[in-house]
Amino acid sequence: LSAADYTKRGTICLLNKDYDQAIADFTEAIRLDPQLVPAYSNRGAIWIIKKQYDHAIADFDQAIQLDPSARRYRIRGTTWMIKKQYDMAIADFGEAIRLDPSARYYSIRGTAWEAMADYDKAIADFSEAIRLDPKVAKVYSLRGKARTAKEDYDKAIADYDEAIRLEPSAEYYTGRGIAWFLKKDHDKAIADYSEAIRLDPKVAVAYVNRGDAWRAKREHVKAIADYDEAIRLDADLAPAYDKRGDTWRISKDYDKAIADYSEAIRLDPAAKVYNDRGATWLAKKDYDKALADFSEAIRLGPSAGHYGNRAGTWFLKKDYDAAIADYNEAIRLDPSAGFYRVRGDAWKAKNEYDK
């Protein structure tokens, strides 16, 4: 068989999802003809499917060296994105734009800028994509998301309005709902989340979002009902347990709160949830368990708030030296957070009035 024959057979195997045989065929094709660009590109695509990203990048390196194209830069850039190497991705998307300055490639590079939290550059790329092709709803949504991140909620809402006009979808109603929520217009947020749920009632996160809005309105029964539905749809959705736990804690049903926080921790052991569970143990006056949770929160994500909570627990246990040490660290991390006064209380408890 010739290199072309192996490439043809490998392509058939790729389409049939016989990836190992396809790799073998493309590898043999490359051995016979090391200049055969489609064999490198196709093998690289299979490596992506198999999550062997370094192998994929190596194959696209070869393909690009032999025959640079916007599509190949885009695929390699997307692979860099998966690896979270955003600088490399942006460089590749820039080359794709140089070869083909189309809306698609500006939009893709915008997502890379957004991943780097460079929202101004993301917005600039999304805006150029919209200028080149103003009828793609997704790009308005992407720009709306970036504007939301910049807290430019009115412009974000305008972008989601246009996305919804072009293509009403649960995703776009949800995005607009988030912007309304952050503007503290909870009724409009609920209306948008409800429409998202109507359009796609099986998306658990939409119920979580609406639950957040109900909770902000202090309608805790409705919030819990939405978190319940989110968990019914996706029993592994840690934020639903976390936020239902928050609602139980606000309602002073501490045992249910602890149960939900514990499940959230099992699914995704995040600093915020340990801190929240610690606060619940503290409300139950179980100081040792509170200390254990605040300590884990500090280990996972040291912050002034976490140190302050642990300091307050030490204070209640009358371990004033430990409290002062934690307040010192809280003040170091955030001198504006108001911990000087409570540290003063600890010094006063030690009869050290000068301090």
XYZ file of N, CA and C in Angstrom, residues 89-351:
789
model
N -2.116 29.819 22.833
C -3.374 29.784 22.079
C -3.594 31.102 21.354
N -3.383 32.222 22.050
C -3.602 33.533 21.449
C -2.664 33.751 20.268
N -1.432 33.303 20.416
C -0.486 33.425 19.300
C -0.983 32.654 18.082
N -1.486 31.441 18.302
C -1.991 30.649 17.179
C -3.241 31.268 16.570
N -4.142 31.753 17.418
C -5.352 32.376 16.873
C -4.997 33.650 16.106
N -3.944 34.356 16.573
C -3.483 35.533 15.840
C -2.996 35.173 14.451
N -2.282 34.060 14.343
C -1.836 33.592 13.025
C -3.024 33.188 12.154
N -4.006 32.551 12.766
C -5.209 32.189 12.017
C -5.885 33.438 11.459
N -5.942 34.501 12.274
C -6.544 35.764 11.830
C -5.721 36.384 10.711
N -4.403 36.309 10.817
C -3.541 36.867 9.762
C -3.823 36.186 8.426
N -4.021 34.875 8.473
C -4.276 34.126 7.243
C -5.724 34.233 6.776
N -6.630 34.409 7.729
C -8.062 34.456 7.391
C -8.766 35.348 8.411
N -8.785 36.662 8.163
C -9.374 37.590 9.141
C -10.902 37.530 9.133
N -11.418 36.413 9.610
C -12.864 36.190 9.594
C -13.437 36.302 11.004
N -14.742 36.459 11.064
C -15.422 36.600 12.348
C -15.138 35.416 13.259
N -15.096 34.226 12.679
C -14.910 33.011 13.486
C -13.635 33.064 14.296
N -12.543 33.500 13.677
C -11.255 33.463 14.367
C -11.127 34.591 15.383
N -11.720 35.761 15.083
C -11.742 36.811 16.104
C -12.527 36.352 17.331
N -13.634 35.681 17.080
C -14.451 35.197 18.192
C -13.687 34.187 19.045
N -12.982 33.283 18.393
C -12.225 32.263 19.126
C -11.112 32.916 19.946
N -10.410 33.895 19.336
C -9.340 34.549 20.105
C -9.932 35.312 21.282
N -11.124 35.874 21.092
C -11.794 36.551 22.198
C -12.009 35.642 23.390
N -12.350 34.365 23.130
C -12.545 33.435 24.251
C -11.236 33.187 24.996
N -10.111 33.234 24.272
C -8.816 33.054 24.937
C -8.486 34.266 25.806
N -8.745 35.477 25.275
C -8.519 36.668 26.097
C -9.398 36.630 27.342
N -10.634 36.168 27.172
C -11.533 36.091 28.322
C -11.006 35.102 29.362
N -10.475 33.970 28.889
C -9.920 32.977 29.811
C -8.766 33.558 30.619
N -8.064 34.536 30.045
C -6.964 35.210 30.744
C -7.459 36.401 31.567
N -8.781 36.600 31.587
C -9.397 37.725 32.303
C -8.973 39.080 31.728
N -8.562 39.098 30.446
C -8.275 40.358 29.764
C -9.543 40.718 28.983
N -10.506 41.272 29.721
C -11.846 41.444 29.156
C -11.893 42.528 28.089
N -11.040 43.544 28.197
C -11.046 44.587 27.173
C -10.642 44.018 25.815
N -9.601 43.200 25.809
C -9.176 42.603 24.533
C -10.200 41.589 24.040
N -10.814 40.883 24.974
C -11.868 39.944 24.581
C -13.010 40.700 23.911
N -13.439 41.790 24.522
C -14.548 42.578 23.972
C -14.172 43.138 22.608
N -12.921 43.587 22.470
C -12.472 44.116 21.174
C -12.570 43.039 20.084
N -12.147 41.819 20.407
C -12.227 40.748 19.409
C -13.671 40.357 19.112
N -14.497 40.260 20.153
C -15.904 39.930 19.912
C -16.573 41.035 19.084
N -16.202 42.283 19.338
C -16.790 43.399 18.589
C -16.394 43.331 17.123
N -15.155 42.964 16.857
C -14.715 42.823 15.462
C -15.432 41.662 14.791
N -15.617 40.575 15.524
C -16.365 39.447 14.975
C -17.790 39.870 14.629
N -18.407 40.664 15.493
C -19.773 41.146 15.243
C -19.804 42.086 14.045
N -18.780 42.933 13.915
C -18.724 43.834 12.756
C -18.667 43.044 11.454
N -17.882 41.971 11.474
C -17.726 41.158 10.262
C -18.949 40.297 9.975
N -19.629 39.862 11.040
C -20.813 39.014 10.856
C -21.788 39.299 12.001
N -22.696 40.265 11.809
C -23.544 40.721 12.919
C -24.749 39.835 13.213
N -24.811 38.669 12.633
C -26.006 37.831 12.811
C -25.731 36.551 13.575
N -24.633 36.506 14.319
C -24.301 35.309 15.098
C -24.616 35.584 16.568
N -25.679 34.971 17.054
C -26.135 35.225 18.423
C -25.066 34.886 19.456
N -24.338 33.813 19.240
C -23.355 33.345 20.223
C -22.321 34.411 20.540
N -21.913 35.190 19.542
C -20.859 36.175 19.777
C -21.389 37.327 20.633
N -22.639 37.721 20.424
C -23.228 38.729 21.321
C -23.248 38.198 22.752
N -23.580 36.917 22.896
C -23.597 36.310 24.231
C -22.208 36.319 24.852
N -21.194 35.991 24.071
C -19.823 35.990 24.581
C -19.398 37.392 25.007
N -19.752 38.389 24.184
C -19.401 39.758 24.570
C -20.179 40.182 25.809
N -21.436 39.745 25.892
C -22.220 40.034 27.088
C -21.603 39.441 28.332
N -21.095 38.231 28.205
C -20.444 37.583 29.349
C -19.206 38.366 29.782
N -18.394 38.809 28.811
C -17.188 39.578 29.132
C -17.563 40.912 29.775
N -18.622 41.536 29.275
C -19.052 42.805 29.860
C -19.608 42.603 31.269
N -20.247 41.468 31.491
C -20.706 41.152 32.844
C -19.513 41.045 33.786
N -18.445 40.384 33.313
C -17.243 40.234 34.140
C -16.628 41.583 34.465
N -16.782 42.557 33.563
C -16.274 43.917 33.801
C -17.263 44.774 34.605
N -18.382 44.168 34.997
C -19.435 44.849 35.751
C -20.093 45.962 34.936
N -20.039 45.817 33.617
C -20.728 46.753 32.722
C -22.064 46.105 32.351
N -22.961 46.086 33.330
C -24.158 45.257 33.213
C -25.137 45.762 32.154
N -25.251 47.079 31.991
C -26.212 47.587 31.009
C -25.818 47.172 29.595
N -24.532 47.292 29.267
C -24.092 46.867 27.940
C -24.187 45.349 27.792
N -23.920 44.637 28.878
C -24.061 43.176 28.829
C -25.500 42.798 28.515
N -26.439 43.450 29.192
C -27.854 43.153 28.966
C -28.236 43.465 27.524
N -27.721 44.579 26.985
C -28.005 44.912 25.584
C -27.493 43.819 24.643
N -26.320 43.266 24.961
C -25.786 42.181 24.118
C -26.662 40.938 24.213
N -27.080 40.589 25.424
C -27.954 39.418 25.566
C -29.315 39.671 24.902
N -29.797 40.922 24.941
C -31.035 41.250 24.227
C -30.906 40.874 22.749
N -29.779 41.261 22.162
C -29.579 40.991 20.739
C -29.404 39.502 20.474
N -28.681 38.827 21.348
C -28.527 37.375 21.200
C -29.892 36.692 21.240
N -30.729 37.124 22.174
C -32.069 36.536 22.320
C -32.932 36.870 21.104
N -32.813 38.079 20.578
C -33.581 38.458 19.396
C -33.217 37.564 18.203
N -31.911 37.288 18.064
C -31.457 36.474 16.939
C -31.772 34.997 17.142
N -31.686 34.548 18.405
C -31.832 33.106 18.659
C -32.220 32.895 20.124
N -33.504 32.929 20.426
C -33.908 32.733 21.831
C -33.454 31.368 22.331
N -32.640 31.351 23.360
C -32.149 30.085 23.902
C -32.013 30.191 25.408
N -32.043 29.043 26.061
C -31.905 29.012 27.515
C -30.580 29.639 27.939
N -29.526 29.372 27.185
C -28.200 29.900 27.533
C -28.201 31.423 27.584
N -28.842 32.061 26.609
C -28.797 33.523 26.534
C -29.711 34.156 27.588
N -30.865 33.550 27.834
C -31.711 34.042 28.919
C -30.982 33.908 30.261
N -30.255 32.806 30.435
C -29.495 32.628 31.679
C -28.425 33.701 31.827
N -27.695 33.975 30.735
C -26.670 35.015 30.788
C -27.246 36.369 31.150
N -28.395 36.704 30.533
C -29.017 37.989 30.854
C -29.525 37.992 32.290
N -30.043 36.836 32.735
C -30.496 36.731 34.119
C -29.374 36.999 35.105
N -28.178 36.505 34.794
C -27.029 36.742 35.674
C -26.719 38.236 35.750
N -26.776 38.907 34.599
C -26.510 40.353 34.598
C -27.563 41.097 35.421
N -28.834 40.733 35.257
C -29.884 41.361 36.074
C -29.646 41.078 37.564
N -29.268 39.839 37.870
C -29.031 39.470 39.268
C -27.923 40.334 39.868
N -26.840 40.499 39.115
C -25.717 41.285 39.624
C -26.059 42.771 39.725
N -27.035 43.226 38.938
C -27.556 44.593 39.081
C -28.552 44.694 40.235
N -28.791 43.536 40.880
C -29.721 43.438 42.007
C -31.179 43.654 41.582
N -31.471 43.433 40.309
C -32.854 43.434 39.847
C -33.309 41.980 39.841
N -33.669 41.495 41.005
C -33.901 40.063 41.172
C -35.174 39.592 40.472
N -36.165 40.473 40.357
C -37.389 40.065 39.664
C -37.121 39.801 38.184
N -36.348 40.686 37.548
C -36.018 40.465 36.138
C -35.120 39.238 35.980
N -34.230 39.034 36.946
C -33.386 37.831 36.899
C -34.259 36.583 36.962
N -35.212 36.571 37.861
C -36.092 35.405 38.005
C -36.891 35.178 36.723
N -37.359 36.274 36.115
C -38.111 36.136 34.863
C -37.246 35.490 33.778
N -35.995 35.915 33.682
C -35.120 35.333 32.658
C -34.764 33.886 32.988
N -34.467 33.597 34.236
C -34.164 32.209 34.605
C -35.379 31.312 34.355
N -36.561 31.837 34.611
C -37.775 31.046 34.399
C -37.966 30.744 32.915
N -37.649 31.724 32.069
C -37.754 31.484 30.628
C -36.702 30.474 30.172
N -35.514 30.562 30.741
C -34.473 29.575 30.426
C -34.949 28.175 30.800
N -35.582 28.063 31.955
C -36.094 26.764 32.411
C -37.213 26.280 31.492
N -38.072 27.203 31.046
C -39.154 26.809 30.136
C -38.585 26.259 28.828
N -37.542 26.905 28.336
C -36.947 26.487 27.065
C -36.163 25.189 27.202
N -35.552 24.988 28.376
C -34.754 23.769 28.579
C -34.869 23.366 30.046
N -35.935 22.635 30.389
C -36.209 22.343 31.815
C -35.279 21.326 32.444
N -34.297 20.840 31.710
C -33.407 19.820 32.264
C -32.012 20.349 32.574
N -31.845 21.653 32.544
C -30.546 22.255 32.859
C -30.536 22.621 34.345
N -29.820 21.843 35.129
C -29.852 22.004 36.583
C -29.364 23.370 37.031
N -28.347 23.913 36.350
C -27.758 25.172 36.818
C -28.754 26.324 36.734
N -29.735 26.229 35.823
C -30.741 27.293 35.733
C -31.561 27.358 37.017
N -31.859 26.206 37.593
C -32.585 26.176 38.871
C -31.713 26.734 39.994
N -30.416 26.446 39.958
C -29.509 27.006 40.966
C -29.516 28.530 40.877
N -29.417 29.053 39.652
C -29.408 30.505 39.478
C -30.701 31.132 39.983
N -31.834 30.526 39.628
C -33.102 31.093 40.083
C -33.225 30.981 41.601
N -32.717 29.869 42.154
C -32.698 29.734 43.608
C -31.927 30.856 44.272
N -30.807 31.243 43.655
C -30.016 32.354 44.205
C -30.838 33.639 44.240
N -31.599 33.861 43.169
C -32.406 35.084 43.109
C -33.536 35.047 44.146
N -34.183 33.895 44.297
C -35.209 33.772 45.342
C -34.585 34.020 46.724
N -33.388 33.477 46.933
C -32.743 33.650 48.242
C -32.423 35.130 48.489
N -31.986 35.825 47.426
C -31.699 37.254 47.566
C -32.954 38.036 47.935
N -34.119 37.536 47.520
C -35.390 38.165 47.871
C -35.938 37.651 49.205
N -35.157 36.779 49.857
C -35.511 36.181 51.148
C -36.740 35.276 51.037
N -36.932 34.744 49.870
C -38.008 33.764 49.666
C -37.368 32.376 49.727
N -37.056 31.966 50.945
C -36.216 30.801 51.152
C -36.897 29.494 50.764
N -38.189 29.418 50.928
C -38.904 28.191 50.558
C -38.791 27.966 49.046
N -38.974 29.045 48.276
C -38.845 28.933 46.816
C -37.404 28.630 46.417
N -36.461 29.229 47.119
C -35.052 28.963 46.818
C -34.735 27.488 47.032
N -35.156 26.947 48.160
C -34.872 25.540 48.455
C -35.543 24.629 47.436
N -36.758 24.983 47.013
C -37.443 24.174 45.993
C -36.633 24.132 44.705
N -36.036 25.260 44.321
C -35.219 25.273 43.096
C -33.928 24.482 43.285
N -33.297 24.618 44.441
C -32.085 23.827 44.677
C -32.419 22.331 44.706
N -33.577 21.998 45.280
C -34.018 20.587 45.281
C -34.122 20.056 43.857
N -34.730 20.867 42.984
C -34.911 20.417 41.595
C -33.570 20.302 40.879
N -32.662 21.239 41.154
C -31.329 21.155 40.556
C -30.646 19.849 40.956
N -30.763 19.493 42.227
C -30.131 18.261 42.728
C -30.821 17.032 42.152
N -32.147 17.118 41.955
C -32.856 15.985 41.343
C -32.357 15.753 39.925
N -32.094 16.848 39.217
C -31.629 16.734 37.836
C -30.161 16.320 37.750
N -29.371 16.765 38.729
C -27.931 16.477 38.710
C -27.458 16.312 40.158
N -27.442 15.072 40.598
C -27.112 14.785 42.001
C -25.650 15.061 42.326
N -24.823 15.350 41.317
C -23.403 15.631 41.548
C -23.073 17.117 41.420
N -24.086 17.961 41.440
C -23.866 19.400 41.262
C -23.568 20.044 42.618
N -22.278 20.148 42.927
C -21.854 20.633 44.245
C -22.424 22.010 44.594
N -22.451 22.991 43.648
C -22.983 24.308 44.036
C -24.431 24.269 44.512
N -25.225 23.322 44.014
C -26.622 23.244 44.465
C -26.681 22.868 45.943
N -25.845 21.917 46.362
C -25.795 21.541 47.784
C -25.260 22.706 48.623
N -24.221 23.347 48.124
C -23.615 24.461 48.852
C -24.639 25.571 49.084
N -25.354 25.940 48.023
C -26.281 27.066 48.136
C -27.535 26.678 48.909
N -27.958 25.435 48.783
C -29.067 25.000 49.633
C -28.623 25.018 51.093
N -27.365 24.621 51.322
C -26.816 24.710 52.678
C -26.827 26.137 53.199
N -26.442 27.094 52.326
C -26.481 28.507 52.731
C -27.891 28.907 53.158
N -28.864 28.428 52.391
C -30.257 28.806 52.674
C -30.739 28.181 53.977
N -30.379 26.912 54.207
C -30.722 26.283 55.483
C -30.053 27.041 56.642
N -28.816 27.479 56.426
C -28.097 28.184 57.505
C -28.778 29.517 57.814
N -29.165 30.249 56.752
C -29.876 31.510 56.959
C -31.178 31.263 57.723
N -31.806 30.122 57.419
C -33.070 29.761 58.080
C -32.841 29.147 59.462
N -31.567 29.042 59.868
C -31.162 28.493 61.174
C -31.497 27.013 61.336
N -31.583 26.313 60.214
C -31.730 24.855 60.266
C -30.329 24.282 60.056
N -29.543 24.308 61.132
C -28.114 24.074 61.017
C -27.773 22.628 60.660
N -28.546 21.686 61.136
C -28.238 20.293 60.824
C -28.390 20.021 59.332
N -29.451 20.545 58.733
C -29.623 20.367 57.281
C -28.535 21.105 56.516
N -28.149 22.265 57.009
C -27.068 23.011 56.363
C -25.782 22.201 56.368
N -25.438 21.625 57.522
C -24.203 20.836 57.634
C -24.255 19.625 56.710
N -25.414 18.974 56.629
C -25.544 17.822 55.736
C -25.291 18.231 54.288
N -25.842 19.381 53.877
C -25.632 19.829 52.497
C -24.187 20.261 52.254
N -23.605 20.978 53.198
C -22.203 21.375 53.025
C -21.302 20.139 52.949
N -21.608 19.133 53.734
C -20.782 17.920 53.729
C -20.849 17.222 52.382
N -22.042 17.217 51.776
C -22.173 16.599 50.449
C -21.454 17.437 49.398
N -21.554 18.751 49.510
C -20.833 19.618 48.574
C -19.327 19.388 48.682
N -18.831 19.230 49.907
C -17.402 18.980 50.122
C -17.004 17.633 49.538
N -17.864 16.638 49.687
C -17.552 15.323 49.113
C -17.391 15.422 47.599
N -18.245 16.227 46.973
C -18.221 16.352 45.517
C -17.117 17.286 45.039
N -16.862 18.339 45.805
C -15.877 19.354 45.381
C -15.371 20.078 46.624
N -14.278 19.595 47.209
C -13.802 20.163 48.486
C -13.204 21.561 48.306
N -14.070 22.564 48.339
C -13.657 23.949 48.109
C -13.551 24.709 49.425
N -12.658 25.698 49.448
C -12.427 26.489 50.663
C -13.709 27.163 51.136
N -14.479 27.692 50.206
C -15.695 28.427 50.571
C -16.654 27.534 51.353
N -16.780 26.272 50.944
C -17.757 25.392 51.592
C -17.258 24.987 52.981
N -15.952 24.725 53.102
C -15.417 24.459 54.449
C -15.662 25.657 55.362
N -15.449 26.851 54.842
C -15.676 28.051 55.652
C -17.142 28.144 56.079
N -18.057 27.866 55.134
C -19.484 27.946 55.455
C -19.888 26.876 56.477
N -19.349 25.680 56.300
C -19.683 24.642 57.276
C -19.100 25.004 58.637
N -17.890 25.586 58.635
C -17.302 26.038 59.888
C -18.181 27.064 60.584
N -18.734 27.988 59.790
C -19.618 29.004 60.373
C -20.865 28.358 60.970
N -21.313 27.275 60.356
C -22.506 26.589 60.877
C -22.174 25.856 62.173
N -21.005 25.184 62.212
C -20.571 24.564 63.472
C -20.442 25.628 64.558
N -19.948 26.789 64.169
C -19.793 27.880 65.135
C -21.163 28.305 65.687
N -22.150 28.397 64.795
C -23.500 28.759 65.235
C -24.065 27.719 66.202
N -23.629 26.449 66.034
C -24.061 25.376 66.941
C -23.183 25.295 68.191
N -22.179 26.206 68.260
C -21.234 26.265 69.382
C -20.376 25.006 69.493
N -20.156 24.367 68.361
C -19.219 23.235 68.321
C -17.890 23.792 67.799
N -17.131 24.381 68.719
C -15.978 25.178 68.330
C -14.853 24.344 67.719
N -14.665 23.142 68.215
C -13.576 22.328 67.684
C -13.820 21.961 66.221
N -15.059 21.595 65.885
C -15.362 21.275 64.489
C -15.283 22.532 63.619
N -15.691 23.663 64.195
C -15.563 24.923 63.461
C -14.093 25.214 63.156
N -13.233 25.044 64.150
C -11.799 25.283 63.938
C -11.238 24.377 62.857
N -11.637 23.112 62.875
C -11.135 22.167 61.871
C -11.534 22.615 60.475
N -12.784 23.071 60.315
C -13.238 23.495 58.991
C -12.575 24.808 58.565
N -12.441 25.755 59.474
C -11.778 27.012 59.111
C -10.308 26.752 58.747
N -9.677 25.824 59.446
C -8.278 25.498 59.142
C -8.151 24.908 57.746
N -9.111 24.055 57.369
C -9.074 23.468 56.029
C -9.362 24.535 54.971
N -10.267 25.448 55.276
C -10.536 26.559 54.356
C -9.271 27.380 54.136
N -8.533 27.632 55.216
C -7.277 28.383 55.115
C -6.253 27.621 54.294
N -6.184 26.314 54.499
C -5.216 25.515 53.734
C -5.521 25.571 52.234
N -6.804 25.504 51.897
C -7.196 25.477 50.489
C -7.192 26.865 49.857
N -7.520 27.876 50.640
C -7.609 29.231 50.074
C -7.444 30.277 51.143
N -6.203 30.537 51.562
C -5.989 31.497 52.652
C -6.543 32.871 52.302
N -7.409 33.398 53.160
C -7.985 34.725 52.941
C -8.186 35.383 54.303
N -8.333 36.695 54.269
C -8.555 37.432 55.507
C -9.818 36.936 56.210
N -10.857 36.679 55.438
C -12.106 36.226 56.038
C -11.972 34.898 56.743
N -11.232 33.969 56.125
C -11.066 32.652 56.746
C -10.253 32.756 58.034
N -9.170 33.544 57.984
C -8.394 33.748 59.218
C -9.236 34.453 60.275
N -10.029 35.432 59.851
C -10.867 36.149 60.808
C -11.876 35.235 61.484
N -12.463 34.317 60.709
C -13.427 33.381 61.297
C -12.756 32.445 62.297
N -11.557 31.982 61.944
C -10.875 31.097 62.887
C -10.453 31.868 64.133
N -10.025 33.106 63.926
C -9.645 33.943 65.071
C -10.829 34.123 66.015
N -12.006 34.389 65.451
C -13.183 34.561 66.285
C -13.522 33.316 67.089
N -13.255 32.163 66.480
C -13.513 30.900 67.185
C -12.514 30.711 68.316
N -11.229 31.017 68.042
C -10.227 30.960 69.119
C -10.631 31.890 70.267
N -11.150 33.065 69.904
C -11.549 34.033 70.931
C -12.652 33.449 71.820
N -13.631 32.802 71.173
C -14.729 32.215 71.950
C -14.242 31.078 72.847
N -13.156 30.407 72.412
C -12.557 29.353 73.237
C -11.594 29.932 74.282
N -11.462 31.279 74.269
C -10.593 31.994 75.201
C -9.112 31.695 74.998
N -8.770 31.287 73.754
C -7.356 31.139 73.399
C -6.965 32.431 72.678
N -6.666 33.463 73.475
C -6.508 34.802 72.923
C -5.227 34.935 72.103
N -4.190 34.202 72.474
C -2.952 34.270 71.690
C -3.177 33.736 70.274
N -3.873 32.598 70.178
C -4.167 32.036 68.856
C -5.072 32.988 68.071
N -6.021 33.624 68.767
C -6.910 34.578 68.098
C -6.111 35.751 67.546
N -5.202 36.287 68.354
C -4.391 37.435 67.921
C -3.527 37.056 66.724
N -2.931 35.861 66.764
C -2.097 35.416 65.642
C -2.911 35.375 64.344
N -4.144 34.861 64.428
C -4.978 34.804 63.224
C -5.443 36.189 62.785
N -5.771 37.057 63.744
C -6.141 38.416 63.364
C -4.967 39.143 62.706
N -3.758 38.886 63.204
C -2.572 39.481 62.577
C -2.491 39.093 61.098
N -2.733 37.816 60.834
C -2.647 37.330 59.453
C -3.789 37.903 58.613
N -4.977 37.998 59.206
C -6.111 38.596 58.483
C -5.803 40.043 58.115
N -5.222 40.780 59.048
C -4.873 42.193 58.800
C -3.787 42.290 57.735
N -2.829 41.372 57.777
C -1.767 41.392 56.756
C -2.358 41.190 55.361
N -3.335 40.283 55.265
C -3.926 39.982 53.964
C -4.877 41.083 53.505
N -5.545 41.736 54.454
C -6.498 42.786 54.085
C -6.596 43.792 55.220
N -5.745 44.816 55.186
C -5.724 45.787 56.297
C -7.013 46.586 56.426
N -7.880 46.515 55.405
C -9.097 47.335 55.440
C -10.319 46.552 55.907
N -10.115 45.302 56.310
C -11.260 44.424 56.552
C -11.887 44.580 57.935
N -11.389 45.475 58.769
C -12.038 45.735 60.054
C -11.627 44.805 61.173
N -10.460 44.186 61.055
C -10.033 43.235 62.085
C -9.262 43.901 63.223
N -8.909 45.175 63.064
C -8.168 45.842 64.141
C -9.005 45.890 65.424
N -10.291 46.211 65.293
C -11.121 46.335 66.481
C -11.248 45.010 67.221
N -11.482 43.926 66.477
C -11.655 42.639 67.162
C -10.324 42.140 67.708
N -9.211 42.510 67.032
C -7.910 42.165 67.630
C -7.724 42.931 68.928
N -8.204 44.173 68.940
C -8.157 44.950 70.179
C -8.939 44.281 71.300
N -10.071 43.660 70.948
C -10.841 42.935 71.970
C -10.024 41.794 72.560
N -9.244 41.130 71.703
C -8.421 40.017 72.192
C -7.321 40.530 73.120
N -6.682 41.648 72.716
C -5.670 42.231 73.609
C -6.306 42.648 74.943
N -7.510 43.212 74.868
C -8.206 43.642 76.091
C -8.501 42.445 76.989
N -8.899 41.318 76.367
C -9.183 40.108 77.134
C -7.926 39.597 77.853
N -6.739 39.916 77.286
C -5.464 39.542 77.911
C -4.981 40.629 78.889
N -5.825 41.662 79.086
C -5.475 42.787 79.974
C -4.284 43.576 79.455
